[in-house]
């Protein structure tokens, strides 16, 4: 599932539910049976008869996810779908993914750079590098390797500039030590190391987030 795959921008949300369901192999009767459930999950009732080209990206992905999550596939492939949408919708999606995989025993292939979601949702993780499997194992092990390689691959000396001063390393530090991503809550310290050829103490640094 990529955002809006199989949607026609000129058609309404209602029409696209039936079109998308048909593309996924559902009969009109099957779609009609699940129609109310799909609409309730997507929370787009008021805009059901509006062309989806007028939807926000959040509304678009909500409807796309709702259709895909209710067609009962044997394997559901989800590509970064949780990158769009508010926190409440993301929680709802996570709950639906758990329901599909745990309660209904279906396979979910979750493609994401959101390590917290991977850790929370997955029982097995695969790190792909340059089209090949680099590591296949428990999510915590794969995430640790991913973070380590990400740190090793970062060479700040190639950042553009006149090289009068060069950043040699940057670390994000949470309350309990280094963190791979910005924490949403709690404190954050940005540790910056640099080298300079300038004979001055008057350097100023700005961090824009």
PDB file of C-alpha atoms in Angstrom:
ATOM      1  CA  UNK A   1       0.000   0.000   0.000  1.00  0.00           C
ATOM      2  CA  UNK A   2       1.505   3.289  -1.134  1.00  0.00           C
ATOM      3  CA  UNK A   3      -0.494   6.462  -0.592  1.00  0.00           C
ATOM      4  CA  UNK A   4      -3.497   6.402  -2.930  1.00  0.00           C
ATOM      5  CA  UNK A   5      -2.345   3.549  -5.154  1.00  0.00           C
ATOM      6  CA  UNK A   6      -5.199   2.715  -7.535  1.00  0.00           C
ATOM      7  CA  UNK A   7      -7.167   5.888  -6.784  1.00  0.00           C
ATOM      8  CA  UNK A   8      -8.487   8.073  -9.606  1.00  0.00           C
ATOM      9  CA  UNK A   9      -8.223  11.781  -8.662  1.00  0.00           C
ATOM     10  CA  UNK A  10     -11.342  12.786 -10.589  1.00  0.00           C
ATOM     11  CA  UNK A  11     -13.568  10.200  -8.862  1.00  0.00           C
ATOM     12  CA  UNK A  12     -15.218  10.716  -5.478  1.00  0.00           C
ATOM     13  CA  UNK A  13     -14.185   8.927  -2.318  1.00  0.00           C
ATOM     14  CA  UNK A  14     -17.253   6.683  -2.677  1.00  0.00           C
ATOM     15  CA  UNK A  15     -16.363   5.735  -6.266  1.00  0.00           C
ATOM     16  CA  UNK A  16     -12.738   5.117  -5.366  1.00  0.00           C
ATOM     17  CA  UNK A  17     -13.694   2.680  -2.599  1.00  0.00           C
ATOM     18  CA  UNK A  18     -15.487   0.541  -5.184  1.00  0.00           C
ATOM     19  CA  UNK A  19     -12.751   1.026  -7.807  1.00  0.00           C
ATOM     20  CA  UNK A  20      -9.950   0.201  -5.379  1.00  0.00           C
ATOM     21  CA  UNK A  21     -11.793  -2.807  -3.998  1.00  0.00           C
ATOM     22  CA  UNK A  22     -12.361  -4.112  -7.542  1.00  0.00           C
ATOM     23  CA  UNK A  23      -8.657  -3.664  -8.368  1.00  0.00           C
ATOM     24  CA  UNK A  24      -7.897  -5.814  -5.322  1.00  0.00           C
ATOM     25  CA  UNK A  25     -10.256  -8.530  -6.538  1.00  0.00           C
ATOM     26  CA  UNK A  26     -13.358  -7.855  -4.429  1.00  0.00           C
ATOM     27  CA  UNK A  27     -16.859  -8.173  -5.870  1.00  0.00           C
ATOM     28  CA  UNK A  28     -19.295  -5.246  -5.637  1.00  0.00           C
ATOM     29  CA  UNK A  29     -21.302  -7.185  -3.042  1.00  0.00           C
ATOM     30  CA  UNK A  30     -18.207  -7.717  -0.868  1.00  0.00           C
ATOM     31  CA  UNK A  31     -17.306  -4.035  -1.058  1.00  0.00           C
ATOM     32  CA  UNK A  32     -20.889  -2.992  -0.222  1.00  0.00           C
ATOM     33  CA  UNK A  33     -20.766  -5.284   2.814  1.00  0.00           C
ATOM     34  CA  UNK A  34     -17.643  -3.575   4.161  1.00  0.00           C
ATOM     35  CA  UNK A  35     -18.453  -0.074   2.859  1.00  0.00           C
ATOM     36  CA  UNK A  36     -19.718   1.435   6.134  1.00  0.00           C
ATOM     37  CA  UNK A  37     -16.811  -0.076   8.068  1.00  0.00           C
ATOM     38  CA  UNK A  38     -14.283   1.388   5.590  1.00  0.00           C
ATOM     39  CA  UNK A  39     -15.870   4.854   5.712  1.00  0.00           C
ATOM     40  CA  UNK A  40     -16.036   4.830   9.530  1.00  0.00           C
ATOM     41  CA  UNK A  41     -12.372   3.841   9.777  1.00  0.00           C
ATOM     42  CA  UNK A  42     -11.248   6.531   7.285  1.00  0.00           C
ATOM     43  CA  UNK A  43     -13.370   9.248   8.978  1.00  0.00           C
ATOM     44  CA  UNK A  44     -14.182  10.958   5.664  1.00  0.00           C
ATOM     45  CA  UNK A  45     -17.994  10.667   5.767  1.00  0.00           C
ATOM     46  CA  UNK A  46     -18.562  14.376   5.069  1.00  0.00           C
ATOM     47  CA  UNK A  47     -16.377  14.284   1.958  1.00  0.00           C
ATOM     48  CA  UNK A  48     -17.449  10.931   0.550  1.00  0.00           C
ATOM     49  CA  UNK A  49     -18.960  12.484  -2.574  1.00  0.00           C
ATOM     50  CA  UNK A  50     -16.068  14.914  -3.168  1.00  0.00           C
ATOM     51  CA  UNK A  51     -13.404  14.092  -5.825  1.00  0.00           C
ATOM     52  CA  UNK A  52     -10.318  12.786  -4.019  1.00  0.00           C
ATOM     53  CA  UNK A  53      -8.102  15.315  -5.844  1.00  0.00           C
ATOM     54  CA  UNK A  54      -9.562  17.827  -3.358  1.00  0.00           C
ATOM     55  CA  UNK A  55      -8.600  15.697  -0.332  1.00  0.00           C
ATOM     56  CA  UNK A  56      -5.662  16.595   1.866  1.00  0.00           C
ATOM     57  CA  UNK A  57      -2.803  14.079   1.881  1.00  0.00           C
ATOM     58  CA  UNK A  58      -3.999  12.892   5.305  1.00  0.00           C
ATOM     59  CA  UNK A  59      -7.554  12.230   4.099  1.00  0.00           C
ATOM     60  CA  UNK A  60      -6.203  10.533   0.974  1.00  0.00           C
ATOM     61  CA  UNK A  61      -4.027   8.092   2.897  1.00  0.00           C
ATOM     62  CA  UNK A  62      -6.731   7.419   5.498  1.00  0.00           C
ATOM     63  CA  UNK A  63      -9.107   6.281   2.773  1.00  0.00           C
ATOM     64  CA  UNK A  64      -6.390   4.278   0.966  1.00  0.00           C
ATOM     65  CA  UNK A  65      -5.400   2.494   4.177  1.00  0.00           C
ATOM     66  CA  UNK A  66      -9.019   1.860   5.173  1.00  0.00           C
ATOM     67  CA  UNK A  67      -9.774   0.112   1.871  1.00  0.00           C
ATOM     68  CA  UNK A  68      -6.582  -1.983   1.930  1.00  0.00           C
ATOM     69  CA  UNK A  69      -7.022  -2.975   5.574  1.00  0.00           C
ATOM     70  CA  UNK A  70     -10.569  -4.221   5.033  1.00  0.00           C
ATOM     71  CA  UNK A  71     -10.108  -6.346   1.906  1.00  0.00           C
ATOM     72  CA  UNK A  72      -8.656  -9.229   3.940  1.00  0.00           C
ATOM     73  CA  UNK A  73      -5.530  -9.951   1.872  1.00  0.00           C
ATOM     74  CA  UNK A  74      -3.345 -12.940   2.683  1.00  0.00           C
ATOM     75  CA  UNK A  75      -0.331 -10.595   2.624  1.00  0.00           C
ATOM     76  CA  UNK A  76      -0.674  -6.848   3.274  1.00  0.00           C
ATOM     77  CA  UNK A  77       2.321  -4.778   2.095  1.00  0.00           C
ATOM     78  CA  UNK A  78       2.437  -1.344   3.718  1.00  0.00           C
ATOM     79  CA  UNK A  79       4.983   1.216   2.534  1.00  0.00           C
ATOM     80  CA  UNK A  80       5.549   4.174   4.910  1.00  0.00           C
ATOM     81  CA  UNK A  81       1.791   4.706   5.209  1.00  0.00           C
ATOM     82  CA  UNK A  82       2.109   5.932   8.799  1.00  0.00           C
ATOM     83  CA  UNK A  83       4.299   8.850   7.693  1.00  0.00           C
ATOM     84  CA  UNK A  84       1.083  10.756   6.895  1.00  0.00           C
ATOM     85  CA  UNK A  85      -1.793  11.452   9.254  1.00  0.00           C
ATOM     86  CA  UNK A  86      -2.231  12.667  12.796  1.00  0.00           C
ATOM     87  CA  UNK A  87      -1.264  10.785  15.961  1.00  0.00           C
ATOM     88  CA  UNK A  88      -4.786   9.421  16.571  1.00  0.00           C
ATOM     89  CA  UNK A  89      -4.977   7.971  13.046  1.00  0.00           C
ATOM     90  CA  UNK A  90      -1.492   6.456  13.366  1.00  0.00           C
ATOM     91  CA  UNK A  91      -2.562   4.712  16.605  1.00  0.00           C
ATOM     92  CA  UNK A  92      -5.679   3.419  14.846  1.00  0.00           C
ATOM     93  CA  UNK A  93      -3.542   2.068  11.965  1.00  0.00           C
ATOM     94  CA  UNK A  94      -1.153   0.344  14.373  1.00  0.00           C
ATOM     95  CA  UNK A  95      -4.128  -1.294  16.078  1.00  0.00           C
ATOM     96  CA  UNK A  96      -5.529  -2.457  12.744  1.00  0.00           C
ATOM     97  CA  UNK A  97      -2.149  -3.866  11.656  1.00  0.00           C
ATOM     98  CA  UNK A  98      -1.912  -5.811  14.937  1.00  0.00           C
ATOM     99  CA  UNK A  99      -5.455  -7.114  14.429  1.00  0.00           C
ATOM    100  CA  UNK A 100      -4.637  -8.287  10.880  1.00  0.00           C
ATOM    101  CA  UNK A 101      -1.420 -10.052  11.914  1.00  0.00           C
ATOM    102  CA  UNK A 102      -2.303 -11.372  15.389  1.00  0.00           C
ATOM    103  CA  UNK A 103      -6.052 -11.993  15.451  1.00  0.00           C
ATOM    104  CA  UNK A 104      -6.537 -12.964  11.807  1.00  0.00           C
ATOM    105  CA  UNK A 105      -3.166 -14.670  11.326  1.00  0.00           C
ATOM    106  CA  UNK A 106      -2.280 -12.861   8.108  1.00  0.00           C
ATOM    107  CA  UNK A 107       1.183 -11.706   7.051  1.00  0.00           C
ATOM    108  CA  UNK A 108       1.980  -7.980   7.116  1.00  0.00           C
ATOM    109  CA  UNK A 109       5.090  -6.705   5.326  1.00  0.00           C
ATOM    110  CA  UNK A 110       5.782  -3.313   6.888  1.00  0.00           C
ATOM    111  CA  UNK A 111       8.266  -1.099   4.996  1.00  0.00           C
ATOM    112  CA  UNK A 112       9.410   1.877   7.062  1.00  0.00           C
ATOM    113  CA  UNK A 113      12.275   4.024   8.336  1.00  0.00           C
ATOM    114  CA  UNK A 114      10.304   4.657  11.537  1.00  0.00           C
ATOM    115  CA  UNK A 115      12.314   2.504  13.917  1.00  0.00           C
ATOM    116  CA  UNK A 116       9.868   2.908  16.811  1.00  0.00           C
ATOM    117  CA  UNK A 117       7.025   1.494  14.687  1.00  0.00           C
ATOM    118  CA  UNK A 118       9.219  -1.358  13.425  1.00  0.00           C
ATOM    119  CA  UNK A 119      10.184  -2.219  17.011  1.00  0.00           C
ATOM    120  CA  UNK A 120       6.569  -2.023  18.166  1.00  0.00           C
ATOM    121  CA  UNK A 121       4.898  -3.909  15.305  1.00  0.00           C
ATOM    122  CA  UNK A 122       7.306  -6.457  13.893  1.00  0.00           C
ATOM    123  CA  UNK A 123       8.371  -9.906  15.048  1.00  0.00           C
ATOM    124  CA  UNK A 124      11.065 -10.115  12.372  1.00  0.00           C
ATOM    125  CA  UNK A 125      13.031  -7.431  10.522  1.00  0.00           C
ATOM    126  CA  UNK A 126      15.121  -7.329   7.356  1.00  0.00           C
ATOM    127  CA  UNK A 127      17.668  -4.631   6.543  1.00  0.00           C
ATOM    128  CA  UNK A 128      18.114  -4.139   2.803  1.00  0.00           C
ATOM    129  CA  UNK A 129      21.222  -2.448   1.414  1.00  0.00           C
ATOM    130  CA  UNK A 130      21.706  -1.812  -2.318  1.00  0.00           C
ATOM    131  CA  UNK A 131      19.027  -4.347  -3.204  1.00  0.00           C
ATOM    132  CA  UNK A 132      20.411  -7.185  -1.072  1.00  0.00           C
ATOM    133  CA  UNK A 133      19.539  -8.515   2.377  1.00  0.00           C
ATOM    134  CA  UNK A 134      22.207  -7.266   4.801  1.00  0.00           C
ATOM    135  CA  UNK A 135      20.706  -8.781   7.966  1.00  0.00           C
ATOM    136  CA  UNK A 136      17.578 -10.766   8.809  1.00  0.00           C
ATOM    137  CA  UNK A 137      16.612 -11.311  12.430  1.00  0.00           C
ATOM    138  CA  UNK A 138      14.948  -9.951  15.556  1.00  0.00           C
ATOM    139  CA  UNK A 139      13.886  -6.273  15.202  1.00  0.00           C
ATOM    140  CA  UNK A 140      16.088  -5.105  18.104  1.00  0.00           C
ATOM    141  CA  UNK A 141      19.189  -6.728  16.544  1.00  0.00           C
ATOM    142  CA  UNK A 142      18.496  -5.368  13.056  1.00  0.00           C
ATOM    143  CA  UNK A 143      17.765  -1.861  14.376  1.00  0.00           C
ATOM    144  CA  UNK A 144      21.052  -1.870  16.337  1.00  0.00           C
ATOM    145  CA  UNK A 145      22.986  -2.768  13.162  1.00  0.00           C
ATOM    146  CA  UNK A 146      21.078  -0.129  11.161  1.00  0.00           C
ATOM    147  CA  UNK A 147      21.899   2.600  13.698  1.00  0.00           C
ATOM    148  CA  UNK A 148      25.568   1.579  13.872  1.00  0.00           C
ATOM    149  CA  UNK A 149      25.970   1.607  10.073  1.00  0.00           C
ATOM    150  CA  UNK A 150      24.173   4.919   9.851  1.00  0.00           C
ATOM    151  CA  UNK A 151      26.631   6.459  12.324  1.00  0.00           C
ATOM    152  CA  UNK A 152      29.656   4.976  10.517  1.00  0.00           C
ATOM    153  CA  UNK A 153      28.428   6.175   7.106  1.00  0.00           C
ATOM    154  CA  UNK A 154      28.165   9.816   8.193  1.00  0.00           C
ATOM    155  CA  UNK A 155      31.206  11.849   7.171  1.00  0.00           C
ATOM    156  CA  UNK A 156      30.532  15.480   7.995  1.00  0.00           C
ATOM    157  CA  UNK A 157      33.778  16.618   6.351  1.00  0.00           C
ATOM    158  CA  UNK A 158      32.075  16.563   2.949  1.00  0.00           C
ATOM    159  CA  UNK A 159      29.499  19.165   3.918  1.00  0.00           C
ATOM    160  CA  UNK A 160      29.608  22.119   1.522  1.00  0.00           C
ATOM    161  CA  UNK A 161      31.345  25.299   2.648  1.00  0.00           C
ATOM    162  CA  UNK A 162      34.699  27.058   2.534  1.00  0.00           C
ATOM    163  CA  UNK A 163      36.211  24.552   4.999  1.00  0.00           C
ATOM    164  CA  UNK A 164      37.515  27.279   7.301  1.00  0.00           C
ATOM    165  CA  UNK A 165      35.664  25.285   9.945  1.00  0.00           C
ATOM    166  CA  UNK A 166      34.596  21.658   9.571  1.00  0.00           C
ATOM    167  CA  UNK A 167      32.114  19.613  11.568  1.00  0.00           C
ATOM    168  CA  UNK A 168      33.709  16.279  12.477  1.00  0.00           C
ATOM    169  CA  UNK A 169      30.824  14.683  14.380  1.00  0.00           C
ATOM    170  CA  UNK A 170      27.290  15.307  15.593  1.00  0.00           C
ATOM    171  CA  UNK A 171      25.491  13.322  18.296  1.00  0.00           C
ATOM    172  CA  UNK A 172      21.957  13.520  19.652  1.00  0.00           C
ATOM    173  CA  UNK A 173      21.848  12.887  23.387  1.00  0.00           C
ATOM    174  CA  UNK A 174      18.685  12.127  25.321  1.00  0.00           C
ATOM    175  CA  UNK A 175      18.359  11.996  29.097  1.00  0.00           C
ATOM    176  CA  UNK A 176      19.910   8.501  29.170  1.00  0.00           C
ATOM    177  CA  UNK A 177      22.612   8.869  26.514  1.00  0.00           C
ATOM    178  CA  UNK A 178      22.857   8.819  22.694  1.00  0.00           C
ATOM    179  CA  UNK A 179      19.602   8.496  20.737  1.00  0.00           C
ATOM    180  CA  UNK A 180      19.184   7.637  17.010  1.00  0.00           C
ATOM    181  CA  UNK A 181      16.270  10.040  16.437  1.00  0.00           C
ATOM    182  CA  UNK A 182      14.829  13.181  18.017  1.00  0.00           C
ATOM    183  CA  UNK A 183      12.762  12.253  21.087  1.00  0.00           C
ATOM    184  CA  UNK A 184       9.246  13.704  20.960  1.00  0.00           C
ATOM    185  CA  UNK A 185       9.204  14.202  24.728  1.00  0.00           C
ATOM    186  CA  UNK A 186      12.008  14.813  27.186  1.00  0.00           C
ATOM    187  CA  UNK A 187      15.275  16.660  26.881  1.00  0.00           C
ATOM    188  CA  UNK A 188      17.640  16.721  23.917  1.00  0.00           C
ATOM    189  CA  UNK A 189      21.284  17.786  23.758  1.00  0.00           C
ATOM    190  CA  UNK A 190      23.044  18.251  20.420  1.00  0.00           C
ATOM    191  CA  UNK A 191      26.768  17.565  20.750  1.00  0.00           C
ATOM    192  CA  UNK A 192      28.808  19.053  17.909  1.00  0.00           C
ATOM    193  CA  UNK A 193      32.555  18.527  17.320  1.00  0.00           C
ATOM    194  CA  UNK A 194      34.512  20.617  14.858  1.00  0.00           C
ATOM    195  CA  UNK A 195      37.959  21.572  13.647  1.00  0.00           C
ATOM    196  CA  UNK A 196      38.908  25.065  12.503  1.00  0.00           C
ATOM    197  CA  UNK A 197      41.849  26.759  10.832  1.00  0.00           C
ATOM    198  CA  UNK A 198      40.717  30.134  12.153  1.00  0.00           C
ATOM    199  CA  UNK A 199      42.621  31.741  15.014  1.00  0.00           C
ATOM    200  CA  UNK A 200      39.556  33.020  16.817  1.00  0.00           C
ATOM    201  CA  UNK A 201      37.241  32.289  19.728  1.00  0.00           C
ATOM    202  CA  UNK A 202      34.350  34.192  18.114  1.00  0.00           C
ATOM    203  CA  UNK A 203      32.607  31.334  16.335  1.00  0.00           C
ATOM    204  CA  UNK A 204      28.814  31.119  16.531  1.00  0.00           C
ATOM    205  CA  UNK A 205      26.704  28.005  15.850  1.00  0.00           C
ATOM    206  CA  UNK A 206      23.034  27.816  15.004  1.00  0.00           C
ATOM    207  CA  UNK A 207      20.991  24.627  14.917  1.00  0.00           C
ATOM    208  CA  UNK A 208      17.805  24.839  12.829  1.00  0.00           C
ATOM    209  CA  UNK A 209      15.181  22.137  13.371  1.00  0.00           C
TER     210      UNK A 209
END
